Coordinates of C-alpha atoms and ligand atoms in Angstrom, one line a residue:
X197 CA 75.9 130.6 102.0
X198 CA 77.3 127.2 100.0
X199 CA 74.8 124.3 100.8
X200 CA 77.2 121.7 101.6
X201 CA 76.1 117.6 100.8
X202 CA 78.9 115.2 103.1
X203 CA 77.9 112.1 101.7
X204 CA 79.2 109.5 104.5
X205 CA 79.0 110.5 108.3
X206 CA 81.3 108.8 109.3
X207 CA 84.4 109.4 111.2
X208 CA 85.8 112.1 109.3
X209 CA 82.8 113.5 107.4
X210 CA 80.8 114.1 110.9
X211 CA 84.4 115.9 112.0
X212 CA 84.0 118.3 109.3
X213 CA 80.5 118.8 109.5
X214 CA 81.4 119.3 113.3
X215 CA 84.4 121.5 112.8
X216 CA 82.5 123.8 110.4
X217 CA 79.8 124.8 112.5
X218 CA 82.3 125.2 115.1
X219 CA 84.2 128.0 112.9
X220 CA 80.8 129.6 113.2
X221 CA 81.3 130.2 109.7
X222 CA 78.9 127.8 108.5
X223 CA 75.2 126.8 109.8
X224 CA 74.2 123.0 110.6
X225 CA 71.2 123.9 108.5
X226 CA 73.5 124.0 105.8
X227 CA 74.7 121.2 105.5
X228 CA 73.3 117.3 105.3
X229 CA 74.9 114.3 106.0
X230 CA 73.8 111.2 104.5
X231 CA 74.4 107.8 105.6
X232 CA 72.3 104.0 104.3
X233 CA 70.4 104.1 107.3
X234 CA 68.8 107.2 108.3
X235 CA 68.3 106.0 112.1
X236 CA 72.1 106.3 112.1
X237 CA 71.7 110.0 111.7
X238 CA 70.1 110.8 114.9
X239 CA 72.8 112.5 116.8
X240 CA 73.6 114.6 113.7
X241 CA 69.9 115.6 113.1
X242 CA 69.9 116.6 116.7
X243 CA 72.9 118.7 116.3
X244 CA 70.6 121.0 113.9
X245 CA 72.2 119.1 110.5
X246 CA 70.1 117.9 107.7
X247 CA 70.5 114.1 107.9
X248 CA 69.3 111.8 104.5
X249 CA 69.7 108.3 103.2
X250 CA 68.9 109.3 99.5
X251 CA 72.2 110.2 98.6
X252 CA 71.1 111.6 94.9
X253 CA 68.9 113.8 96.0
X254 CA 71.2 115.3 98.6
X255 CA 73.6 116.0 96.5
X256 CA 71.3 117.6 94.0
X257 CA 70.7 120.1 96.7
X258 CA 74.1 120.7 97.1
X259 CA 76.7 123.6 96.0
X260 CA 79.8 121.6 97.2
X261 CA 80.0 117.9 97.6
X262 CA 82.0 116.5 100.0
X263 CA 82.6 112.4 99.5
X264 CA 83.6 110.7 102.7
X265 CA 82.9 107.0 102.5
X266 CA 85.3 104.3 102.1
X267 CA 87.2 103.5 99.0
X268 CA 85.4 100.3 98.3
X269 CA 82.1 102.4 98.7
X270 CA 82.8 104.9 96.7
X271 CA 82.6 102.9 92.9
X272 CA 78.6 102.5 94.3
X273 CA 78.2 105.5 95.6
X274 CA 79.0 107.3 92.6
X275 CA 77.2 105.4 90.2
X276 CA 73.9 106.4 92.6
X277 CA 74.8 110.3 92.1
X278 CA 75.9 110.2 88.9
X279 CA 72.8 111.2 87.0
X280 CA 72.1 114.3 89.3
X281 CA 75.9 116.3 89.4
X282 CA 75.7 118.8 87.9
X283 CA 79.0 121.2 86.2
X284 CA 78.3 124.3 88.5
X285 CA 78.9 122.2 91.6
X286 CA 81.9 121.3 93.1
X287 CA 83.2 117.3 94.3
X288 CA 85.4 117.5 96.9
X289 CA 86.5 113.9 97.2
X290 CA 88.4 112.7 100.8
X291 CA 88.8 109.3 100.2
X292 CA 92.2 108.3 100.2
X293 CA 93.7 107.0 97.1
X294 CA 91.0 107.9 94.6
X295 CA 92.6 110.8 91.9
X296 CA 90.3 113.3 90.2
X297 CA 90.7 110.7 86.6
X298 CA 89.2 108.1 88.6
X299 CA 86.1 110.4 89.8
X300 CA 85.5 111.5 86.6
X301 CA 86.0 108.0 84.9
X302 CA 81.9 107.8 87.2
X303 CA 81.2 111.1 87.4
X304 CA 81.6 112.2 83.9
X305 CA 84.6 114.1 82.6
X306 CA 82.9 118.0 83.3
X307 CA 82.3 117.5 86.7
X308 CA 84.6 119.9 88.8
X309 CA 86.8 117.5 91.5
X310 CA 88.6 118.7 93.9
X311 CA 90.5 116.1 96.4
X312 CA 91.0 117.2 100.1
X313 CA 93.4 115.5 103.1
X314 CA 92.1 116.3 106.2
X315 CA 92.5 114.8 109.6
X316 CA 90.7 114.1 112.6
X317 CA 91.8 117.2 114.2
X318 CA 89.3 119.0 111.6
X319 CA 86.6 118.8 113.9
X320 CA 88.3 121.2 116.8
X321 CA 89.5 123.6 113.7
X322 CA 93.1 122.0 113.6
X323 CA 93.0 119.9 110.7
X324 CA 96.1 119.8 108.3
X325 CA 94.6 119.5 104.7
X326 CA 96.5 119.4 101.5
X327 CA 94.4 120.2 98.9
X328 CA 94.8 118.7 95.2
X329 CA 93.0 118.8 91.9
X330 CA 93.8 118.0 87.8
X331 CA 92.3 120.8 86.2
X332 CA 89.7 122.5 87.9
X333 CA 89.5 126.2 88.4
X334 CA 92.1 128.4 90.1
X335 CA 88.5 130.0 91.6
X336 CA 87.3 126.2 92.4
X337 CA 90.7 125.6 94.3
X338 CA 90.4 129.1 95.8
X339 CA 86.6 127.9 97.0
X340 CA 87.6 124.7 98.6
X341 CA 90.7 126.0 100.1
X342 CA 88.5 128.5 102.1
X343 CA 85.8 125.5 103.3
X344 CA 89.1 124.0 104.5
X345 CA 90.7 127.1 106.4
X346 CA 87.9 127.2 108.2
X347 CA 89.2 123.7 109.9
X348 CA 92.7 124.0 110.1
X349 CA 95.8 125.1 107.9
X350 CA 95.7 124.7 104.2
X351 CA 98.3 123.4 102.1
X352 CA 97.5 123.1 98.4
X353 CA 99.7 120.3 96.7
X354 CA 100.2 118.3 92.9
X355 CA 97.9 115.7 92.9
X356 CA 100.6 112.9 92.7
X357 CA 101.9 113.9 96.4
X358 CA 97.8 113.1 97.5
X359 CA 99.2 109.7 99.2
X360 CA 102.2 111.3 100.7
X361 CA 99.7 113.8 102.3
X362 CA 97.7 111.1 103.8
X363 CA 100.3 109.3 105.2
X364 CA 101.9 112.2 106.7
X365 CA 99.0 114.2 107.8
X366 CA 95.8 112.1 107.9
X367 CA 97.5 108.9 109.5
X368 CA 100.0 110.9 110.9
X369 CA 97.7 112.3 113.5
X370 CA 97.3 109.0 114.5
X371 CA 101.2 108.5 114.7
X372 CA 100.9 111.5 117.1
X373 CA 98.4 110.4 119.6
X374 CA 100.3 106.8 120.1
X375 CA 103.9 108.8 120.5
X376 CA 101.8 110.7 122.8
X377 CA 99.8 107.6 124.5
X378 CA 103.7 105.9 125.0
X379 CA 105.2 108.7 126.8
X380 CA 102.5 108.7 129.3
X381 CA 103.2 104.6 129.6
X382 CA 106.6 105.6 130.2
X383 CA 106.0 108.1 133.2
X384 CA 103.4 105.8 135.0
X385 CA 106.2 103.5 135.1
X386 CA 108.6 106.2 136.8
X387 CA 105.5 107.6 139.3
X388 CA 102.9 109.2 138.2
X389 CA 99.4 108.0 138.3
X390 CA 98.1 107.5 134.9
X391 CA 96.1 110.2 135.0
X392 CA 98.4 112.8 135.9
X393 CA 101.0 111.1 133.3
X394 CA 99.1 111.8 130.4
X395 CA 98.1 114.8 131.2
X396 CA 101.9 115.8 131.3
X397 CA 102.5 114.3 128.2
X398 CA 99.5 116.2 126.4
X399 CA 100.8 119.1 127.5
X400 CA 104.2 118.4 126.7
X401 CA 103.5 117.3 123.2
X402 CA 101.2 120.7 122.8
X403 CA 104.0 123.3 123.7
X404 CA 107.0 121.0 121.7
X405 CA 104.9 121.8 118.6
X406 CA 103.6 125.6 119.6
X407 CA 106.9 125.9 120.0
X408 CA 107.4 125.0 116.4
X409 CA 104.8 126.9 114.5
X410 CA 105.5 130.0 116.7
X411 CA 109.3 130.5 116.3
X412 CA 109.3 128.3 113.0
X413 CA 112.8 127.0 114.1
X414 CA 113.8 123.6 113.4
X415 CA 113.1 120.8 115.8
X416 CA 117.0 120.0 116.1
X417 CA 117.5 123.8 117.1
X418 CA 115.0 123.3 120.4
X419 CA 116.1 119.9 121.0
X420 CA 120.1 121.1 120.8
X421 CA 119.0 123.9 123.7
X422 CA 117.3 120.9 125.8
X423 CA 120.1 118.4 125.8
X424 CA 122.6 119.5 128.7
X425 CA 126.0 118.3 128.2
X426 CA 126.5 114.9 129.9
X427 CA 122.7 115.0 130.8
X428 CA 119.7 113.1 131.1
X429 CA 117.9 114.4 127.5
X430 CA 120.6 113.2 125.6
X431 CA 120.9 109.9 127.6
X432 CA 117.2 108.9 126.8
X433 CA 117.1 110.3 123.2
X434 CA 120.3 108.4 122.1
X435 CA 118.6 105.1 123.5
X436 CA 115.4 105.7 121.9
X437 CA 117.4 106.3 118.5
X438 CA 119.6 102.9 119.5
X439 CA 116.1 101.1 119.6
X440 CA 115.3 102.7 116.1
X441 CA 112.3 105.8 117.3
X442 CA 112.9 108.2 113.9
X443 CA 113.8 105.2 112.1
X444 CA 110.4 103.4 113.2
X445 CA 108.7 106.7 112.4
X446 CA 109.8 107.3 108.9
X447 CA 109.3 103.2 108.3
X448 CA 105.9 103.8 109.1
X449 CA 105.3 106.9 107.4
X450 CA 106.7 105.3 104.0
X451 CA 104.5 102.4 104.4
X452 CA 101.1 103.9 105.1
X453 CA 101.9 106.1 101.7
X454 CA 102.3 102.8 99.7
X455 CA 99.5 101.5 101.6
X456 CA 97.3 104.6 100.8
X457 CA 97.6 104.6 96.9
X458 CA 96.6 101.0 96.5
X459 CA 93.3 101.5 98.8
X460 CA 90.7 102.0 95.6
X461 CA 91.6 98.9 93.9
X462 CA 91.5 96.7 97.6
Ligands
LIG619 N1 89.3 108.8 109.3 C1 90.2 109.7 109.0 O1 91.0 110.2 109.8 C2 90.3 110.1 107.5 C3 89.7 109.4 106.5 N2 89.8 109.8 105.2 C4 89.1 109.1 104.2 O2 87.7 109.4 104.4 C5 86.9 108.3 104.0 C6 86.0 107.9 105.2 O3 86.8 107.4 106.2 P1 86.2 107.3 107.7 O4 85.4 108.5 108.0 O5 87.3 106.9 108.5 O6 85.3 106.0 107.5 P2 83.9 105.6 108.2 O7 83.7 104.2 108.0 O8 84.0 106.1 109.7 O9 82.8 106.5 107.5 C7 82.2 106.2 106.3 C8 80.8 106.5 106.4 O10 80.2 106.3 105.2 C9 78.9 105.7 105.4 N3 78.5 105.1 104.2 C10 78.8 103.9 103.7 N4 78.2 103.6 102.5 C11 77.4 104.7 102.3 C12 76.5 105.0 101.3 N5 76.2 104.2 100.3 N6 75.8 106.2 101.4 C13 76.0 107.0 102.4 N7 76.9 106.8 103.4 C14 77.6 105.6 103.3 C15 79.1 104.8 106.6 O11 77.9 104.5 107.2 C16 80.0 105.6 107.4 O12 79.3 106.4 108.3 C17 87.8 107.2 103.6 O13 87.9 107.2 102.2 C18 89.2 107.6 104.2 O14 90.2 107.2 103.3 C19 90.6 110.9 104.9 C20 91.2 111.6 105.8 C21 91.2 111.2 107.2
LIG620 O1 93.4 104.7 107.7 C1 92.9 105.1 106.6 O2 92.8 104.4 105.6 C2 92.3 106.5 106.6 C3 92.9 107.4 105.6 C4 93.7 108.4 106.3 C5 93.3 108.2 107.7 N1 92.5 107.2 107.8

């Protein structure tokens, strides 16, 4: 079993440290999370996971090494573990807008970097993760994309479609849950208790995209067999487009891309 090193328990590094061990694939023992102050760490050392604040020596432990800090504490953080990575280990670097070069421009060129998209959805096994890297190993790529099919679906990508693929999956969860959170605004305010209304729209949302992944027809195709002639779908669709919904969608989308490149140099 691969001793994995998260450096960073944060929001998305304690997801996948959660979602792995739920894929009962992977043992907390296995893995450590590491944050600056160990006290921080209590619910995960409870949880069974090895919990440090001496990021170097956790990831000298480590087989694969998962980077889940900020972009403006990365630079730091890798000048700290620097002098321990090692050649036969793998970085797998989530932070958004950091490419393999610039890993390696701290690292040192040899080390083996892999970046990885996830989102929050990782830690109930449902992330979407596009998977990039430069030049390491068809075997490396093969290795990570297995750690992250254990959380989700996998989709491996060119490196130079990494912000894309945080704007679209990672953020876009996010998109998700408010399209989600406004629908259920919109049926308190026709009857249902709030409670109630977003259950509906859960629910709703759930078997729209089952619906998708299980026939793999295109969205238009289901919404064509929802809108009656003359009826009410087409009436509230058409007004949402009059008021701009795909177009605010996409606008958003293409912004949280540009946003996303520019995030290391902040
Ligand atoms: N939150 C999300 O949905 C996603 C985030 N990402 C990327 O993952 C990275 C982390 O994002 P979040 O989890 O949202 O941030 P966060 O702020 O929740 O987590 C960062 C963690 O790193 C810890 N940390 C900071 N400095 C440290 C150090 N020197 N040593 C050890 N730990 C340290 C912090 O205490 C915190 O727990 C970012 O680069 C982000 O772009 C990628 C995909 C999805
Ligand atoms: O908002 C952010 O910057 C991070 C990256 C993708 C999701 N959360």
């Amino acid at each position: 079993m691969s001793k994995i090193t998260i450096v960073g328990s944060g929001n998305i590094g304690f997801s996948l440290a959660k979602g792995l061990v739920k894929s009962g694939q992977y043992k907390a023992a296995d893995i450590t999370l590491t944050r600056r102050n160990i006290a921080a760490l209590k619910q995960e050392a409870d949880l069974g996971f090895g919990t440090s604040d001496q990021n170097a020596e956790a990831v000298s432990q480590a087989d694969i090494v998962v980077l889940a800090i900020l972009p403006q504490q990365l630079r730091k953080v890798m000048e700290e573990i620097q002098p321990v990575v090692r050649t036969n280990q793998i970085i797998v670097s989530v932070v958004s807008g950091v490419s393999c070069a610039d890993v390696k421009t701290v690292l040192g060129g040899h080390s083996v970097v892999v970046r990885a998209m996830p989102n929050t959805a990782i830690a109930i096994g449902q992330s979407m993760t596009c998977i990039a890297t430069d030049n390491a190993t068809d075997e490396v790529v093969a290795q990570v994309e297995a750690l992250f099919e254990a959380v989700g679906a996998v989709v491996v990508i060119q490196e130079d479609l990494m912000t894309s693929a945080t704007a679209l999956c990672a953020c876009g969860i996010a998109f998700f849950l408010r399209a989600i959170r406004a629908a259920s605004q919109g049926g308190v305010e026709i009857g249902f208790h709030a409670h109630d209304a977003l259950k509906m729209a859960v629910q709703t949302a759930k078997g729209a995209a089952d619906l998708l992944l299980q026939t793999q027809n295109h969205p238009e195709g289901e919404i064509d067999k929802v809108t009656s002639p003359k009826g009410c779908t087409i009436a509230g669709l058409n007004e949402m487009e009059h008021h701009g919904f795909s177009s605010a969608f996409i606008k958003g989308i293409k912004l949280s891309a540009k946003k996303a490149g520019g995030l290391y140099n902040d």
